[in-house]
Amino acid sequence: MVSDRPLKVALLGCGVVGSQVARLMTTHADDLAARIGAPVELAGVAVRRPAKARGGVAPHLVTSDAAGLVGRGDIDVVVELIGGIEPARGLINAAFDAGASVVTANKALLAQDGPALHAAAEEHGADLYFEAAVAGAIPLLRPLRESLAGDKVNRVLGIVNGTTNFILDRMESSGAGYGEALEEATALGYAEADPTADVEGFDAAAKAAILAGIAFHTRVRLDDVHREGITEVTAADIASARKMGCTVKLLAICERAEDGRSVTARVHPAMIPLGHPLASVREAYNAVFVEADAAGQLMFYGPGAGGAPTASAVLGDLVAACRNKLGGGRGPGESAYAALPVSPMGEVVTRYHISLDVVDKPGVLAQCATVFADHGVSIDTVRQTGKDGEAQLVVVTHRAPDAALSGTVEALRRMDTVHGVASIMRVEGE
Amino acid sequence: MVSDRPLKVALLGCGVVGSQVARLMTTHADDLAARIGAPVELAGVAVRRPAKARGGVAPHLVTSDAAGLVGRGDIDVVVELIGGIEPARGLINAAFDAGASVVTANKALLAQDGPALHAAAEEHGADLYFEAAVAGAIPLLRPLRESLAGDKVNRVLGIVNGTTNFILDRMESSGAGYGEALEEATALGYAEADPTADVEGFDAAAKAAILAGIAFHTRVRLDDVHREGITEVTAADIASARKMGCTVKLLAICERAEDGRSVTARVHPAMIPLGHPLASVREAYNAVFVEADAAGQLMFYGPGAGGAPTASAVLGDLVAACRNKLGGGRGPGESAYAALPVSPMGEVVTRYHISLDVVDKPGVLAQCATVFADHGVSIDTVRQTGKDGEAQLVVVTHRAPDAALSGTVEALRRMDTVHGVASIMRVEGE
C-alpha cells in the first residue's frame, strides 16, 4: 500500500532541532514511508549561511533562498524551524499559497498571529501542525485538541520552560542564588547567551497563550497572559518555601473561571507543596497537568526541549500532514468558537506567601492582620520571628482575588511599622 | 461552518461507561457540534434489558435489538461498550458493513481479533478508534499512534489496571494481606464480584498486547503476552520490597530487544524503587512510561477507569470519527508492517528478588551462590538472617535472561539445604 510518488518536504532552518529532523528523516526513512504510505523526501534545506557544514544533509539540498524553496511548486509540507516573527511568517504564508501544509515549532509566531495563520491554512485546505511549539517532545497539543475534544477542560497547569526549571532546580538543590544558577545553566547550554525570553517568562507566556486557546476553544493573545519571570526569585524565597514544605517553580496556569464565562492565563513563579507531582520535575524537564470535567486530572511529563525530543514532535506532525496529503482530510483547525473573554490578573483567585520586615513590638501582628481583613483577605497562617528589635512576619493567605492580595501588599508597604516587604509569592497546587 | 445534517450515533451498551457517554452527549451537545462542525444525535441505545430505567436516555431511544439499530442504514458512528467477544464482534462487523465508523473500549476483543477488525474497517473506508480500551481517560494510544509516528519506541512500561493497583496500594499502606485488600476493593466498587480478569492479569495482558502492537508496529496476540497476576503476592513480599526501598506494582512491560529484531510483552508483579514515579501511583490510577529514541522518556498519568473518565476517551474518539465522516480522510489504521517476532518470556532480560528458607549452617550461602554462578546469573546483593537453626537468604540478582533466572530457582529448590523458596519477584524500573 506504499505509494511510489514521494512526498516532498522543505526544511526551513537547520539548527539544533532542524538538523535532528533532517537526521531522523534519513535514519527512519523506511519506517516513515511505511507509516505514511509513501516515501518522504527532503527536497531542500534553507539556511542563512549555506557555507556552514550541515552534518548529514547533502550539500546540493542546502540553499539560502528560503522563498524560492517554498515557492518552487512541488513541496507538500514545509517544516518551519527558523523561529521568530519574520521571515518565518512570510514563508509560512507563502507555503500555504503554494498549496503546502506547514509544521512549525514557532511558539512566538503562533502566540502573536495564530488566528491569521489558521485562517490561511483553512483557506487553502492545508494543515497547520505545531505540537513542538509547546513542551517539546511531550504529546500535549494533540491530546488537548483531539483526545479531549469531547470533554470540558477547566485548568491547565504546568512547567513549560526547561531553562527556568533548571535554574530553580539548581537554586533549590545547591542553595545558590539566581545569578550563580543562571551562569551554570548558560555554561551547560540550558540557557542562551541572552536568556531574556526564558528567564523573563516570555517563552512560557507564549506557550500559555497557545495552551489556553486550545484548552478553552477561544482566542488568547500573548498580551492577555500575565507574565512574571524568575529574575527576582532569591535564595531566601526558596529557603522560605522549603520551610513551609514547598518548592518554587515557574508555572504556566490557564484557568476557566468558576462560572465558566471567562478564562485567565498567567505565568509566574509560585510555591508548590513538595508532595505535588510538579515539585519533583527536575532539571530541564517539563510536566503539565490538565483537569477536565469527565477525564479528571491528567499529567503529561517528558523532555521539554532539546534537538532530538523537539524533532520527535515535529516528525509526528510531519507524518500526520503527509497522511492527510495522501488520504485527504485535514487535521483539526483553529477552534475558537467559545469566544470567552480573558480576565485580567486581578480577577485570578490565588493564595499569597508574604514575608514582611516589621518593627518588633507588641501589636504589630494585630495591625497587619487588620490590613488583610480590611481587604477581604483571610489569613491561613502567620509565623513571627524576631531579633534585635526587628521581626519578620511570614503570612500565608487563603484564596482571594489577586487584586485584593496586591491591594493588601500596597497597604502593608505604607505602614510605619512595616520596614519592607521582603518577598511575595503565589502559592499553587493544592 | 456548522452543517445542518446531524451525525447519528448508535450506542451499544449503557452501563457505567455507556450511561456517561449518553449524558455527556447531551450536556456537551453544543460544544460537540461546534468542534465537529455538525450536531451529533444519539439515534439509539441498545441494551439487554430495555425495561430497566436509563437515567437521562429518552425511553423511545432504548432498544434490545442491537443488530437492528446498527443495520438501520443511517448510523454514522457505532459506539460499542458491551465488552467481551460476542455479540460485540458481530455488531462491529455489521457496523462496518453498514458504512459506519466504530468507537470501542473493548480491549479483550481488540487483543484477540484486532487485525480482522482493522481489516474490516479498512475494507469499508471506515474508522476504528479505541483510545478507551487502554488506560481509561489517559490519552495514550493517540500519542503513540500519531504524536510518536516519526519516532522509534523502545519500551512501554506502566500500571494499566486500576483494580490491582488499588489492592497492592492497600497492602502497602495498611500491611493487609491480599485477601483482605481484595475484600476492601470489592466493597468500594474497585473490584468486580468475579475479580479474575483483573487480579489474574488478563485485563492488563490484553492492554499490553494492544500497546505492544501499536508501539512496535507489529502484531502481538494475547497469547504472546506472558501473564502473572497478583493473587500470590503476600504481605511478606511487600514488607521485603520495602526493606530494599521498593514497592510492588503490577506492571505491563513491552520491550524491543536490544538488537531491534524482536519484541516482548509481559504482565507481572514487580518491585520498583520508591523513588520511581510509578511507585507513587496510588489507588486506582494508571500511569505509563514510554521510551523512544528521539523523544526520550515520556510519562502519561491519570484515571485508568471509571464511567466519566472512560467516557471522556470515548467522546474524543467520537469527535474524531465524526470529523472524518464530515471532512473525508481517515484516522490511522493498523500499522503492523514491522512484523517483528514476539520472543518468549525466557528471553526477557530482567532482575530477580528471591527469598530462600535455608538450613542455618556455614557454607550454605556459598552453595547457593554457586548455583547462581552455574546458571550465569550474577548476584547484586545477598542478605542473610537466621534464627533457631533456620536462616533466610534474600538474593537480588543483576540483569539476566528470565530463563536463566528461573533455571536458577529450579536448581535451588532441588537443594537439600534449601527448605523452600518463600518468594520470587522481578525487579524493574531502574
PDB file of N, CA and C in Angstrom, chain B residues 205-241:
ATOM      1  N   ALA B 205      -3.015  -7.897  30.464  1.00  0.00           N
ATOM      2  CA  ALA B 205      -2.350  -8.582  29.343  1.00  0.00           C
ATOM      3  C   ALA B 205      -2.973  -8.166  28.008  1.00  0.00           C
ATOM      4  N   ALA B 206      -4.300  -8.009  27.988  1.00  0.00           N
ATOM      5  CA  ALA B 206      -4.953  -7.551  26.751  1.00  0.00           C
ATOM      6  C   ALA B 206      -4.450  -6.152  26.395  1.00  0.00           C
ATOM      7  N   LYS B 207      -4.331  -5.296  27.411  1.00  0.00           N
ATOM      8  CA  LYS B 207      -3.832  -3.939  27.166  1.00  0.00           C
ATOM      9  C   LYS B 207      -2.376  -3.974  26.700  1.00  0.00           C
ATOM     10  N   ALA B 208      -1.574  -4.862  27.293  1.00  0.00           N
ATOM     11  CA  ALA B 208      -0.167  -4.974  26.885  1.00  0.00           C
ATOM     12  C   ALA B 208      -0.069  -5.407  25.426  1.00  0.00           C
ATOM     13  N   ALA B 209      -0.936  -6.331  25.012  1.00  0.00           N
ATOM     14  CA  ALA B 209      -0.920  -6.786  23.608  1.00  0.00           C
ATOM     15  C   ALA B 209      -1.238  -5.616  22.682  1.00  0.00           C
ATOM     16  N   ILE B 210      -2.241  -4.816  23.053  1.00  0.00           N
ATOM     17  CA  ILE B 210      -2.618  -3.663  22.228  1.00  0.00           C
ATOM     18  C   ILE B 210      -1.481  -2.643  22.185  1.00  0.00           C
ATOM     19  N   LEU B 211      -0.920  -2.332  23.362  1.00  0.00           N
ATOM     20  CA  LEU B 211       0.161  -1.347  23.437  1.00  0.00           C
ATOM     21  C   LEU B 211       1.389  -1.787  22.647  1.00  0.00           C
ATOM     22  N   ALA B 212       1.773  -3.051  22.806  1.00  0.00           N
ATOM     23  CA  ALA B 212       2.970  -3.537  22.114  1.00  0.00           C
ATOM     24  C   ALA B 212       2.763  -3.482  20.605  1.00  0.00           C
ATOM     25  N   GLY B 213       1.590  -3.878  20.157  1.00  0.00           N
ATOM     26  CA  GLY B 213       1.304  -3.849  18.725  1.00  0.00           C
ATOM     27  C   GLY B 213       1.441  -2.448  18.149  1.00  0.00           C
ATOM     28  N   ILE B 214       0.863  -1.474  18.862  1.00  0.00           N
ATOM     29  CA  ILE B 214       0.913  -0.090  18.380  1.00  0.00           C
ATOM     30  C   ILE B 214       2.321   0.475  18.488  1.00  0.00           C
ATOM     31  N   ALA B 215       2.973   0.226  19.615  1.00  0.00           N
ATOM     32  CA  ALA B 215       4.287   0.827  19.858  1.00  0.00           C
ATOM     33  C   ALA B 215       5.327   0.321  18.863  1.00  0.00           C
ATOM     34  N   PHE B 216       5.248  -0.980  18.526  1.00  0.00           N
ATOM     35  CA  PHE B 216       6.299  -1.572  17.692  1.00  0.00           C
ATOM     36  C   PHE B 216       5.852  -1.851  16.261  1.00  0.00           C
ATOM     37  N   HIS B 217       4.644  -1.427  15.893  1.00  0.00           N
ATOM     38  CA  HIS B 217       4.138  -1.603  14.529  1.00  0.00           C
ATOM     39  C   HIS B 217       4.222  -3.065  14.109  1.00  0.00           C
ATOM     40  N   THR B 218       3.692  -3.918  14.966  1.00  0.00           N
ATOM     41  CA  THR B 218       3.725  -5.341  14.706  1.00  0.00           C
ATOM     42  C   THR B 218       2.488  -5.961  15.356  1.00  0.00           C
ATOM     43  N   ARG B 219       2.216  -7.229  15.060  1.00  0.00           N
ATOM     44  CA  ARG B 219       1.059  -7.853  15.680  1.00  0.00           C
ATOM     45  C   ARG B 219       1.479  -8.622  16.926  1.00  0.00           C
ATOM     46  N   VAL B 220       0.818  -8.329  18.026  1.00  0.00           N
ATOM     47  CA  VAL B 220       1.073  -9.047  19.274  1.00  0.00           C
ATOM     48  C   VAL B 220      -0.256  -9.610  19.752  1.00  0.00           C
ATOM     49  N   ARG B 221      -0.329 -10.942  19.826  1.00  0.00           N
ATOM     50  CA  ARG B 221      -1.578 -11.576  20.249  1.00  0.00           C
ATOM     51  C   ARG B 221      -1.590 -11.718  21.767  1.00  0.00           C
ATOM     52  N   LEU B 222      -2.780 -11.873  22.307  1.00  0.00           N
ATOM     53  CA  LEU B 222      -2.922 -12.035  23.755  1.00  0.00           C
ATOM     54  C   LEU B 222      -2.046 -13.185  24.246  1.00  0.00           C
ATOM     55  N   ASP B 223      -1.988 -14.282  23.458  1.00  0.00           N
ATOM     56  CA  ASP B 223      -1.192 -15.444  23.854  1.00  0.00           C
ATOM     57  C   ASP B 223       0.298 -15.162  23.864  1.00  0.00           C
ATOM     58  N   ASP B 224       0.704 -14.099  23.184  1.00  0.00           N
ATOM     59  CA  ASP B 224       2.127 -13.746  23.160  1.00  0.00           C
ATOM     60  C   ASP B 224       2.568 -13.067  24.448  1.00  0.00           C
ATOM     61  N   VAL B 225       1.587 -12.654  25.244  1.00  0.00           N
ATOM     62  CA  VAL B 225       1.911 -11.864  26.442  1.00  0.00           C
ATOM     63  C   VAL B 225       2.092 -12.792  27.636  1.00  0.00           C
ATOM     64  N   HIS B 226       3.264 -12.783  28.237  1.00  0.00           N
ATOM     65  CA  HIS B 226       3.486 -13.536  29.478  1.00  0.00           C
ATOM     66  C   HIS B 226       2.655 -12.879  30.584  1.00  0.00           C
ATOM     67  N   ARG B 227       1.932 -13.683  31.338  1.00  0.00           N
ATOM     68  CA  ARG B 227       0.968 -13.123  32.280  1.00  0.00           C
ATOM     69  C   ARG B 227       1.064 -13.773  33.657  1.00  0.00           C
ATOM     70  N   GLU B 228       1.262 -12.978  34.680  1.00  0.00           N
ATOM     71  CA  GLU B 228       1.159 -13.431  36.072  1.00  0.00           C
ATOM     72  C   GLU B 228       0.317 -12.397  36.807  1.00  0.00           C
ATOM     73  N   GLY B 229      -0.610 -12.849  37.635  1.00  0.00           N
ATOM     74  CA  GLY B 229      -1.456 -11.921  38.377  1.00  0.00           C
ATOM     75  C   GLY B 229      -0.875 -11.590  39.739  1.00  0.00           C
ATOM     76  N   ILE B 230      -1.732 -11.048  40.610  1.00  0.00           N
ATOM     77  CA  ILE B 230      -1.233 -10.616  41.927  1.00  0.00           C
ATOM     78  C   ILE B 230      -1.710 -11.497  43.059  1.00  0.00           C
ATOM     79  N   THR B 231      -2.389 -12.618  42.744  1.00  0.00           N
ATOM     80  CA  THR B 231      -3.006 -13.406  43.825  1.00  0.00           C
ATOM     81  C   THR B 231      -1.961 -14.069  44.736  1.00  0.00           C
ATOM     82  N   GLU B 232      -0.737 -14.216  44.247  1.00  0.00           N
ATOM     83  CA  GLU B 232       0.310 -14.842  45.062  1.00  0.00           C
ATOM     84  C   GLU B 232       1.146 -13.822  45.830  1.00  0.00           C
ATOM     85  N   VAL B 233       0.866 -12.540  45.612  1.00  0.00           N
ATOM     86  CA  VAL B 233       1.661 -11.519  46.310  1.00  0.00           C
ATOM     87  C   VAL B 233       1.244 -11.489  47.784  1.00  0.00           C
ATOM     88  N   THR B 234       2.213 -11.601  48.677  1.00  0.00           N
ATOM     89  CA  THR B 234       1.915 -11.661  50.112  1.00  0.00           C
ATOM     90  C   THR B 234       2.347 -10.377  50.817  1.00  0.00           C
ATOM     91  N   ALA B 235       1.820 -10.223  52.019  1.00  0.00           N
ATOM     92  CA  ALA B 235       2.243  -9.092  52.851  1.00  0.00           C
ATOM     93  C   ALA B 235       3.750  -9.153  53.076  1.00  0.00           C
ATOM     94  N   ALA B 236       4.294 -10.387  53.141  1.00  0.00           N
ATOM     95  CA  ALA B 236       5.739 -10.542  53.347  1.00  0.00           C
ATOM     96  C   ALA B 236       6.520 -10.016  52.139  1.00  0.00           C
ATOM     97  N   ASP B 237       5.990 -10.236  50.927  1.00  0.00           N
ATOM     98  CA  ASP B 237       6.647  -9.710  49.730  1.00  0.00           C
ATOM     99  C   ASP B 237       6.734  -8.188  49.795  1.00  0.00           C
ATOM    100  N   ILE B 238       5.611  -7.599  50.201  1.00  0.00           N
ATOM    101  CA  ILE B 238       5.561  -6.136  50.236  1.00  0.00           C
ATOM    102  C   ILE B 238       6.526  -5.612  51.299  1.00  0.00           C
ATOM    103  N   ALA B 239       6.559  -6.310  52.449  1.00  0.00           N
ATOM    104  CA  ALA B 239       7.481  -5.895  53.516  1.00  0.00           C
ATOM    105  C   ALA B 239       8.922  -6.046  53.045  1.00  0.00           C
ATOM    106  N   SER B 240       9.187  -7.129  52.326  1.00  0.00           N
ATOM    107  CA  SER B 240      10.534  -7.380  51.833  1.00  0.00           C
ATOM    108  C   SER B 240      10.938  -6.320  50.802  1.00  0.00           C
ATOM    109  N   ALA B 241       9.967  -5.937  49.953  1.00  0.00           N
ATOM    110  CA  ALA B 241      10.220  -4.881  48.971  1.00  0.00           C
ATOM    111  C   ALA B 241      10.570  -3.586  49.698  1.00  0.00           C
TER     112      ALA B 241
END
